[in-house]
mmCIF file with all atom_site columns, C-alpha atoms in Angstrom:
data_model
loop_
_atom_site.group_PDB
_atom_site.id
_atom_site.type_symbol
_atom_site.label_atom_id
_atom_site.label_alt_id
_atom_site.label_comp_id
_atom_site.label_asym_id
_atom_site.label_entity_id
_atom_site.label_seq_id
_atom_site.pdbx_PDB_ins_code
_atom_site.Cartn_x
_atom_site.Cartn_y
_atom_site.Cartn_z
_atom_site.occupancy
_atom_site.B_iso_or_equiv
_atom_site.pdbx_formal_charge
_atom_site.auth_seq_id
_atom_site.auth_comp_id
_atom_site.auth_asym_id
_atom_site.auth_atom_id
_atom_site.pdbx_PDB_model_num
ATOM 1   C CA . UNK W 1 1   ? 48.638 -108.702 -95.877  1.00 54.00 ? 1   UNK W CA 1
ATOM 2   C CA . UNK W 1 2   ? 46.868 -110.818 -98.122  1.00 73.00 ? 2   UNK W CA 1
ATOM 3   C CA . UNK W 1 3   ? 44.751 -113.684 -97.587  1.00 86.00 ? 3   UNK W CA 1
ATOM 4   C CA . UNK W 1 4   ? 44.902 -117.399 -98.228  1.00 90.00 ? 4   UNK W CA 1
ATOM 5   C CA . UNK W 1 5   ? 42.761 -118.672 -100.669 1.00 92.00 ? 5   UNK W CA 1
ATOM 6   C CA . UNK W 1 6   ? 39.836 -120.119 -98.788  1.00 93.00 ? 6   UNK W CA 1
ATOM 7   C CA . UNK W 1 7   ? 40.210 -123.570 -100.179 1.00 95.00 ? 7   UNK W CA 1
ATOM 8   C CA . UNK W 1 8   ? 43.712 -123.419 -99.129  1.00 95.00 ? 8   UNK W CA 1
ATOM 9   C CA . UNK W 1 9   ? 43.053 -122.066 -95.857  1.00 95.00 ? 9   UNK W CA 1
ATOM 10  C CA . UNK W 1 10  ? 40.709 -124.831 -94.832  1.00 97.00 ? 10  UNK W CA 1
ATOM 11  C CA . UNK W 1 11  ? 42.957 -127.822 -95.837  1.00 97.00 ? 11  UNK W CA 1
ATOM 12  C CA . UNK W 1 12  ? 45.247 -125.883 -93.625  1.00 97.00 ? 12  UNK W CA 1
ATOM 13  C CA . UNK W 1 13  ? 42.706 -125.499 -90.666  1.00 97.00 ? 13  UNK W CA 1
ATOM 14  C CA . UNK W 1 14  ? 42.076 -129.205 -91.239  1.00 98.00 ? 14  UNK W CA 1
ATOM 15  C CA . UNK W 1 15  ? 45.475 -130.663 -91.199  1.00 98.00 ? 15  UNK W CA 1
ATOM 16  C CA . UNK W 1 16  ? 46.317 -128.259 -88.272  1.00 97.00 ? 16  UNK W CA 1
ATOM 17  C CA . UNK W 1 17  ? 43.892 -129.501 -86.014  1.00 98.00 ? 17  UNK W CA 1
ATOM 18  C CA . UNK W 1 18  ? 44.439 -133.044 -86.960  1.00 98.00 ? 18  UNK W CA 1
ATOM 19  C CA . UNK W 1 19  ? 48.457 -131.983 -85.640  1.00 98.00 ? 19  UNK W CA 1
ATOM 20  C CA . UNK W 1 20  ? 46.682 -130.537 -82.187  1.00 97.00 ? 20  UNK W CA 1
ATOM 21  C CA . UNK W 1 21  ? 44.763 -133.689 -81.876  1.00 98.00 ? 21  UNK W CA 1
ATOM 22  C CA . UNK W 1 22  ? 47.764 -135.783 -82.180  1.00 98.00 ? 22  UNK W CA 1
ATOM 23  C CA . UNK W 1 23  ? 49.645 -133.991 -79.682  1.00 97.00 ? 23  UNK W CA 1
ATOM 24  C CA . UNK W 1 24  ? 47.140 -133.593 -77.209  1.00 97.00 ? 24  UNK W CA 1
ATOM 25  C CA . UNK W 1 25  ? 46.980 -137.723 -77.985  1.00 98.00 ? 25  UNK W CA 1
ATOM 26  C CA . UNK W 1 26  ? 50.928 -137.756 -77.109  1.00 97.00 ? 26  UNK W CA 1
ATOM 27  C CA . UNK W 1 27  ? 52.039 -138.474 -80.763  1.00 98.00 ? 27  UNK W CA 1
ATOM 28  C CA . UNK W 1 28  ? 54.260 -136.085 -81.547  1.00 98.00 ? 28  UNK W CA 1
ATOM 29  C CA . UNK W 1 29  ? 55.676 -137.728 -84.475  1.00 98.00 ? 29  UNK W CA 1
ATOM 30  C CA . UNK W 1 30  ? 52.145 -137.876 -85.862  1.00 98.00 ? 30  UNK W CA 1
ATOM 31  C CA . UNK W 1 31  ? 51.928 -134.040 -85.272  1.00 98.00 ? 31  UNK W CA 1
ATOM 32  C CA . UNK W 1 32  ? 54.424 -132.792 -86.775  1.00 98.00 ? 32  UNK W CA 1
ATOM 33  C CA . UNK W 1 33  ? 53.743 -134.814 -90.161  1.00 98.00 ? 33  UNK W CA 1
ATOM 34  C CA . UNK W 1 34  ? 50.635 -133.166 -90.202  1.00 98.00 ? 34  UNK W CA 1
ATOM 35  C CA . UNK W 1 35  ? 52.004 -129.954 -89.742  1.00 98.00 ? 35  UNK W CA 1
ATOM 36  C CA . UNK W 1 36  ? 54.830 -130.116 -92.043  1.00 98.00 ? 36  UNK W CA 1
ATOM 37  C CA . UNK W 1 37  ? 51.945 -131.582 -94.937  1.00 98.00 ? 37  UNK W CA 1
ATOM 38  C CA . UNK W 1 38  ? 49.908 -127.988 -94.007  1.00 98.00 ? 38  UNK W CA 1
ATOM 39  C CA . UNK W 1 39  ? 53.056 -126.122 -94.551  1.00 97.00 ? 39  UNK W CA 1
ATOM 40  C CA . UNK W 1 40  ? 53.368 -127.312 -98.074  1.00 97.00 ? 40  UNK W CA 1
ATOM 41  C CA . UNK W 1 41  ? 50.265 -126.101 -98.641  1.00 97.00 ? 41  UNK W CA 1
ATOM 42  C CA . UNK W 1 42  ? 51.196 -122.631 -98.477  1.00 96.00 ? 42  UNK W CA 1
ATOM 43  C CA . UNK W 1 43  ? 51.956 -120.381 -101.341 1.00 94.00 ? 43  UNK W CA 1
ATOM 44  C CA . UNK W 1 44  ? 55.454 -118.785 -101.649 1.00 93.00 ? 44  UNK W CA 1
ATOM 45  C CA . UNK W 1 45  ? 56.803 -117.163 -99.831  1.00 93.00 ? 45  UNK W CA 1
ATOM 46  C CA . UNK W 1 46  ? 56.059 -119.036 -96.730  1.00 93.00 ? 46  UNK W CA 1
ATOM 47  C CA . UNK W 1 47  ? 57.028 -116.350 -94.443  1.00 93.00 ? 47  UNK W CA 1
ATOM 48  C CA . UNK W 1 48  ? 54.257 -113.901 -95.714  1.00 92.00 ? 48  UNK W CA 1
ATOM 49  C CA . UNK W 1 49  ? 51.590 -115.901 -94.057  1.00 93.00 ? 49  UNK W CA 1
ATOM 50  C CA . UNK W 1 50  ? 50.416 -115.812 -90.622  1.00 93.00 ? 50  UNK W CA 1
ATOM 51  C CA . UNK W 1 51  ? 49.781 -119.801 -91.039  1.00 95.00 ? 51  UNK W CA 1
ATOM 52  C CA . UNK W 1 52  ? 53.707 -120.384 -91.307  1.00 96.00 ? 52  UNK W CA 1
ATOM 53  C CA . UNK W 1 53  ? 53.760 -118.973 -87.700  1.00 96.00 ? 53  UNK W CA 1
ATOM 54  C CA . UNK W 1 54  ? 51.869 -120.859 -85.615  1.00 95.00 ? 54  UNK W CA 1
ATOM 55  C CA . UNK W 1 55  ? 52.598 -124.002 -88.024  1.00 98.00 ? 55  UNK W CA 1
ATOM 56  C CA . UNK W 1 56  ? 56.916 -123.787 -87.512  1.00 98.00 ? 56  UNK W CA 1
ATOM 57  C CA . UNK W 1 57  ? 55.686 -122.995 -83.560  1.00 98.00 ? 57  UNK W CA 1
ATOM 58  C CA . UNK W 1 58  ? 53.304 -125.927 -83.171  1.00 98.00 ? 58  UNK W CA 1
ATOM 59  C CA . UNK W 1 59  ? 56.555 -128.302 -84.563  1.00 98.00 ? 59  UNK W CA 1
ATOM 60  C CA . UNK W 1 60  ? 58.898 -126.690 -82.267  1.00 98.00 ? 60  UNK W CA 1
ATOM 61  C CA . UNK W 1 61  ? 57.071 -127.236 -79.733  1.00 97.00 ? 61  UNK W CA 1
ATOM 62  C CA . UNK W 1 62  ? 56.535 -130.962 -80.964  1.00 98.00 ? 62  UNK W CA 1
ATOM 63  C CA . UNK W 1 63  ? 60.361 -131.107 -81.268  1.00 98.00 ? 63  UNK W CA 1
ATOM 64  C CA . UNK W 1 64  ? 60.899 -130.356 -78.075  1.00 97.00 ? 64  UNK W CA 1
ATOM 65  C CA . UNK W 1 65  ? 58.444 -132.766 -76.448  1.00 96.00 ? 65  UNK W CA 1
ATOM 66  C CA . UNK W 1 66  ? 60.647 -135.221 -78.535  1.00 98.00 ? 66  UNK W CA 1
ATOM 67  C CA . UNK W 1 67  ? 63.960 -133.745 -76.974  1.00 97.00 ? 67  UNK W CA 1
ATOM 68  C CA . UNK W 1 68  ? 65.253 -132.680 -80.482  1.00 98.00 ? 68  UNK W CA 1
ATOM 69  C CA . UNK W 1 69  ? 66.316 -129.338 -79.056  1.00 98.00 ? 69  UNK W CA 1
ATOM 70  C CA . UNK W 1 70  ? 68.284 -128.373 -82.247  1.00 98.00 ? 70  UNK W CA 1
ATOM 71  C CA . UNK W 1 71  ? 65.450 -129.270 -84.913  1.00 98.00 ? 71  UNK W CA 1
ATOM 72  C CA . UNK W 1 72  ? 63.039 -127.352 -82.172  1.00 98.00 ? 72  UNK W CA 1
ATOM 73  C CA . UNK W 1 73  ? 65.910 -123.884 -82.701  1.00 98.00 ? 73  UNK W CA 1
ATOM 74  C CA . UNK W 1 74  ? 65.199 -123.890 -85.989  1.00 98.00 ? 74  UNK W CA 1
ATOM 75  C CA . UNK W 1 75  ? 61.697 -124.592 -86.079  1.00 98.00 ? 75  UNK W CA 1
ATOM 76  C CA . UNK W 1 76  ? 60.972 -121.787 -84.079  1.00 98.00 ? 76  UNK W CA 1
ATOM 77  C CA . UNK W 1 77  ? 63.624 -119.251 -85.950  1.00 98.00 ? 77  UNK W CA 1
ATOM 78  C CA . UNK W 1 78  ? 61.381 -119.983 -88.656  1.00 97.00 ? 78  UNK W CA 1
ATOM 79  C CA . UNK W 1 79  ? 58.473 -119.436 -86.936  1.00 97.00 ? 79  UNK W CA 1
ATOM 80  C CA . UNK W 1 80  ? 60.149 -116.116 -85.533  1.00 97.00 ? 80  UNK W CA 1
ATOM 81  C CA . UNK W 1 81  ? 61.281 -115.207 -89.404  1.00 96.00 ? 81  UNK W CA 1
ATOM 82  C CA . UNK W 1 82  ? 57.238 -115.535 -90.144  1.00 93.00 ? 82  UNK W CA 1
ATOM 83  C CA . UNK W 1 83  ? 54.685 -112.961 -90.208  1.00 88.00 ? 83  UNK W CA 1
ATOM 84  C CA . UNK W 1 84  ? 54.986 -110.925 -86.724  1.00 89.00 ? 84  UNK W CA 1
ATOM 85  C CA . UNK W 1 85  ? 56.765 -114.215 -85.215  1.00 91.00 ? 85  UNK W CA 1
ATOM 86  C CA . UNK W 1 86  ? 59.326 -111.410 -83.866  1.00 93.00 ? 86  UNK W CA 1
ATOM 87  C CA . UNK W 1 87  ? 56.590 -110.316 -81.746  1.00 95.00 ? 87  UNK W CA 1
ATOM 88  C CA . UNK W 1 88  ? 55.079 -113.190 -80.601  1.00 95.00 ? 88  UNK W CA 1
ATOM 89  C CA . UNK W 1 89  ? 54.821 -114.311 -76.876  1.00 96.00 ? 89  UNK W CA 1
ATOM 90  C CA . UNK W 1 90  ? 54.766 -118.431 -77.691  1.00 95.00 ? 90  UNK W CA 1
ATOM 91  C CA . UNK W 1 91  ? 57.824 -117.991 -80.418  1.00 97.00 ? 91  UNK W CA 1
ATOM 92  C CA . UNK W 1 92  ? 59.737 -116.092 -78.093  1.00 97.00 ? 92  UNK W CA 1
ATOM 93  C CA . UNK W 1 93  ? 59.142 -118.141 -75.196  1.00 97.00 ? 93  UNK W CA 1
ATOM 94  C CA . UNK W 1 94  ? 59.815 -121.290 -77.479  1.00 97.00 ? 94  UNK W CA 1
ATOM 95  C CA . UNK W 1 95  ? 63.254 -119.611 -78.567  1.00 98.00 ? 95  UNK W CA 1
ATOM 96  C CA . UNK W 1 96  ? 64.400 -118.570 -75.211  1.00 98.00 ? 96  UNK W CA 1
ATOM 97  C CA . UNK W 1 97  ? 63.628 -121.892 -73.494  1.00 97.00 ? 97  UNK W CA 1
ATOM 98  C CA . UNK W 1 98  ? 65.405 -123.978 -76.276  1.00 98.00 ? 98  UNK W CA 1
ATOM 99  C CA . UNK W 1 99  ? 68.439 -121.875 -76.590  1.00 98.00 ? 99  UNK W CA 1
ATOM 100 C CA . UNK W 1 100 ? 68.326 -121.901 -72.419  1.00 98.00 ? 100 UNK W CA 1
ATOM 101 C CA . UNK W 1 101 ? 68.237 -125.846 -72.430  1.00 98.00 ? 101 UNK W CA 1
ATOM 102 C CA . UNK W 1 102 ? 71.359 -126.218 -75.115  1.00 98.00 ? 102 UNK W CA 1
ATOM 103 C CA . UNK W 1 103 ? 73.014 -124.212 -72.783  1.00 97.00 ? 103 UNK W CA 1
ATOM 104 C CA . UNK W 1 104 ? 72.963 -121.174 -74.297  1.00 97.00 ? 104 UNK W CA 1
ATOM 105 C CA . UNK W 1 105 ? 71.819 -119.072 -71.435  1.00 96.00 ? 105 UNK W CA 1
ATOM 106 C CA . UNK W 1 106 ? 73.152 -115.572 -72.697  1.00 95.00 ? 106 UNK W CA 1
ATOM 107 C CA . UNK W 1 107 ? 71.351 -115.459 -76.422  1.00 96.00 ? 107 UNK W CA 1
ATOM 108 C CA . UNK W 1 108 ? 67.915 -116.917 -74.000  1.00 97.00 ? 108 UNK W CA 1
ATOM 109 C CA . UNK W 1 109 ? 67.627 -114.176 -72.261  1.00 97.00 ? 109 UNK W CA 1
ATOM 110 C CA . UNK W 1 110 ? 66.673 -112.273 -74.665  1.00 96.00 ? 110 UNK W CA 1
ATOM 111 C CA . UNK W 1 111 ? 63.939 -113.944 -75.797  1.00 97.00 ? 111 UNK W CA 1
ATOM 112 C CA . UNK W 1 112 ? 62.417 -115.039 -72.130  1.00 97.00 ? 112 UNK W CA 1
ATOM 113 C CA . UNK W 1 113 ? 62.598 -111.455 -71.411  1.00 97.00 ? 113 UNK W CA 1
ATOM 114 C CA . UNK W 1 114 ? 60.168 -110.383 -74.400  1.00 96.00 ? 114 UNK W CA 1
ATOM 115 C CA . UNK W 1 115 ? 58.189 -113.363 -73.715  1.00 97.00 ? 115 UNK W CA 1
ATOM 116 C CA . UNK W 1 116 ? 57.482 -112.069 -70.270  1.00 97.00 ? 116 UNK W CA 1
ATOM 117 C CA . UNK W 1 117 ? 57.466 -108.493 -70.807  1.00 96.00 ? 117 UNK W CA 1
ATOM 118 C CA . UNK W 1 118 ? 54.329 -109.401 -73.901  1.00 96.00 ? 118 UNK W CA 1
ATOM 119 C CA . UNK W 1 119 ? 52.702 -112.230 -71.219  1.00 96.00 ? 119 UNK W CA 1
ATOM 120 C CA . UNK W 1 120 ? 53.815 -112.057 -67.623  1.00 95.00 ? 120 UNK W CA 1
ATOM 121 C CA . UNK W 1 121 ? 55.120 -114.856 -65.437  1.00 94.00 ? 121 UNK W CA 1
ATOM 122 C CA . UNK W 1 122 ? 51.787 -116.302 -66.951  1.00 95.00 ? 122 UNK W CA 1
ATOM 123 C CA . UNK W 1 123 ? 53.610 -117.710 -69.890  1.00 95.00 ? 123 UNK W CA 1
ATOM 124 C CA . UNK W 1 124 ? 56.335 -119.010 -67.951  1.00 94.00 ? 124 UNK W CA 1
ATOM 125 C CA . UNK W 1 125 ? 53.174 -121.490 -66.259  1.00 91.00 ? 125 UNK W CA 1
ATOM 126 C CA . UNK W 1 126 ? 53.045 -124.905 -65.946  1.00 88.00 ? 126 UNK W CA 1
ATOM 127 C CA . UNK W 1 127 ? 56.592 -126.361 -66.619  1.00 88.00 ? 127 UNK W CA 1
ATOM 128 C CA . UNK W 1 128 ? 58.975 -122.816 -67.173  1.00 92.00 ? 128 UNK W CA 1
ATOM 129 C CA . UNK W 1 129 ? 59.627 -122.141 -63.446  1.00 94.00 ? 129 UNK W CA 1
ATOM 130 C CA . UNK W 1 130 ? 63.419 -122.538 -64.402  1.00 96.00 ? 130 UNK W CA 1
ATOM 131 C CA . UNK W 1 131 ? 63.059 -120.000 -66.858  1.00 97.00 ? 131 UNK W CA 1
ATOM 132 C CA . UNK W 1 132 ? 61.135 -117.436 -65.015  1.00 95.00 ? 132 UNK W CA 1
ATOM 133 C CA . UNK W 1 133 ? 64.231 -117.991 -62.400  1.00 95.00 ? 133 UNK W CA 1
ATOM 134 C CA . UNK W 1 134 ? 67.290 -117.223 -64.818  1.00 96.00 ? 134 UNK W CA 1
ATOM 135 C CA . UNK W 1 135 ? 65.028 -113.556 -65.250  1.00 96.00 ? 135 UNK W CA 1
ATOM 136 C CA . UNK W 1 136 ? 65.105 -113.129 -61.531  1.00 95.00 ? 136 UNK W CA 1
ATOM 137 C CA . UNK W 1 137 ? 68.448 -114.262 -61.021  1.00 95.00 ? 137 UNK W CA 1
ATOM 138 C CA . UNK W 1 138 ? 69.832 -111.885 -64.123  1.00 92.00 ? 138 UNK W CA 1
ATOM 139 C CA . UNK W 1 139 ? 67.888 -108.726 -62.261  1.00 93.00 ? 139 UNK W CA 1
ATOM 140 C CA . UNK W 1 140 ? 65.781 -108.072 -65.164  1.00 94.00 ? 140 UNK W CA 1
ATOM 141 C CA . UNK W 1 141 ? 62.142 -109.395 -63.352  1.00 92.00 ? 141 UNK W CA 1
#
């Protein structure tokens, strides 16, 4: 895979951790503004680059702290569409806990069930007790 230019790649380190710092600071709105501004950063197509994953990741996860559970799917199928996102614990666990909370238990399992097979119940820690459950209750942990 190739890599980003270096000049690219640090404007893309910089507004990244300027998106961490905002949602460690609880501004999720903030975050995701920064993220989306590193994601324009990147040369086409998008997908190729390992940046695209953890940058569609970070603003699911944003989404979800916002409650927008359906911007939050998408975010992370784009993450998921990115680089190795197929085959990463975070996306996966992002996926299955989003589709689980619209209610869309069946297509979550899945996705909590490669999540935990790549991570353990360690990835289910602190807040996806009700996640690690449907496993247990569906036999397959």
């Amino acid at each position: 895979m190739n890599e980003l230019p270096d000049d690219i790649y640090a404007q893309i380190q910089s507004l990244s951790e300027r998106g961490n710092i905002a949602m460690d600071a609880g501004q999720p709105e903030e975050a995701i503004g920064y993220w989306q501004e590193a994601l324009k950063l990147l040369p086409q197509p998008e997908a190729q680059w390992d940046a695209a994953l953890w940058l569609h990741a970070s603003i699911g996860d944003a989404q979800r702290a916002l409650g927008d559970l359906p911007a939050a799917l998408s975010s992370f199928r784009q993450a998921e569409k990115s680089a190795d996102g197929y085959a990463h614990p975070f996306v996966q666990i992002g996926l299955g806990s989003t589709l689980y909370d619209l209610d869309e238990k069946e297509a979550a399992t899945e996705h909590l069930l490669r999540a935990y097979m790549m991570e353990g119940a360690d990835i289910f820690q602190p807040d996806g007790a009700v996640y690690l459950q449907h496993l247990k209750g569906q036999g397959l942990i």
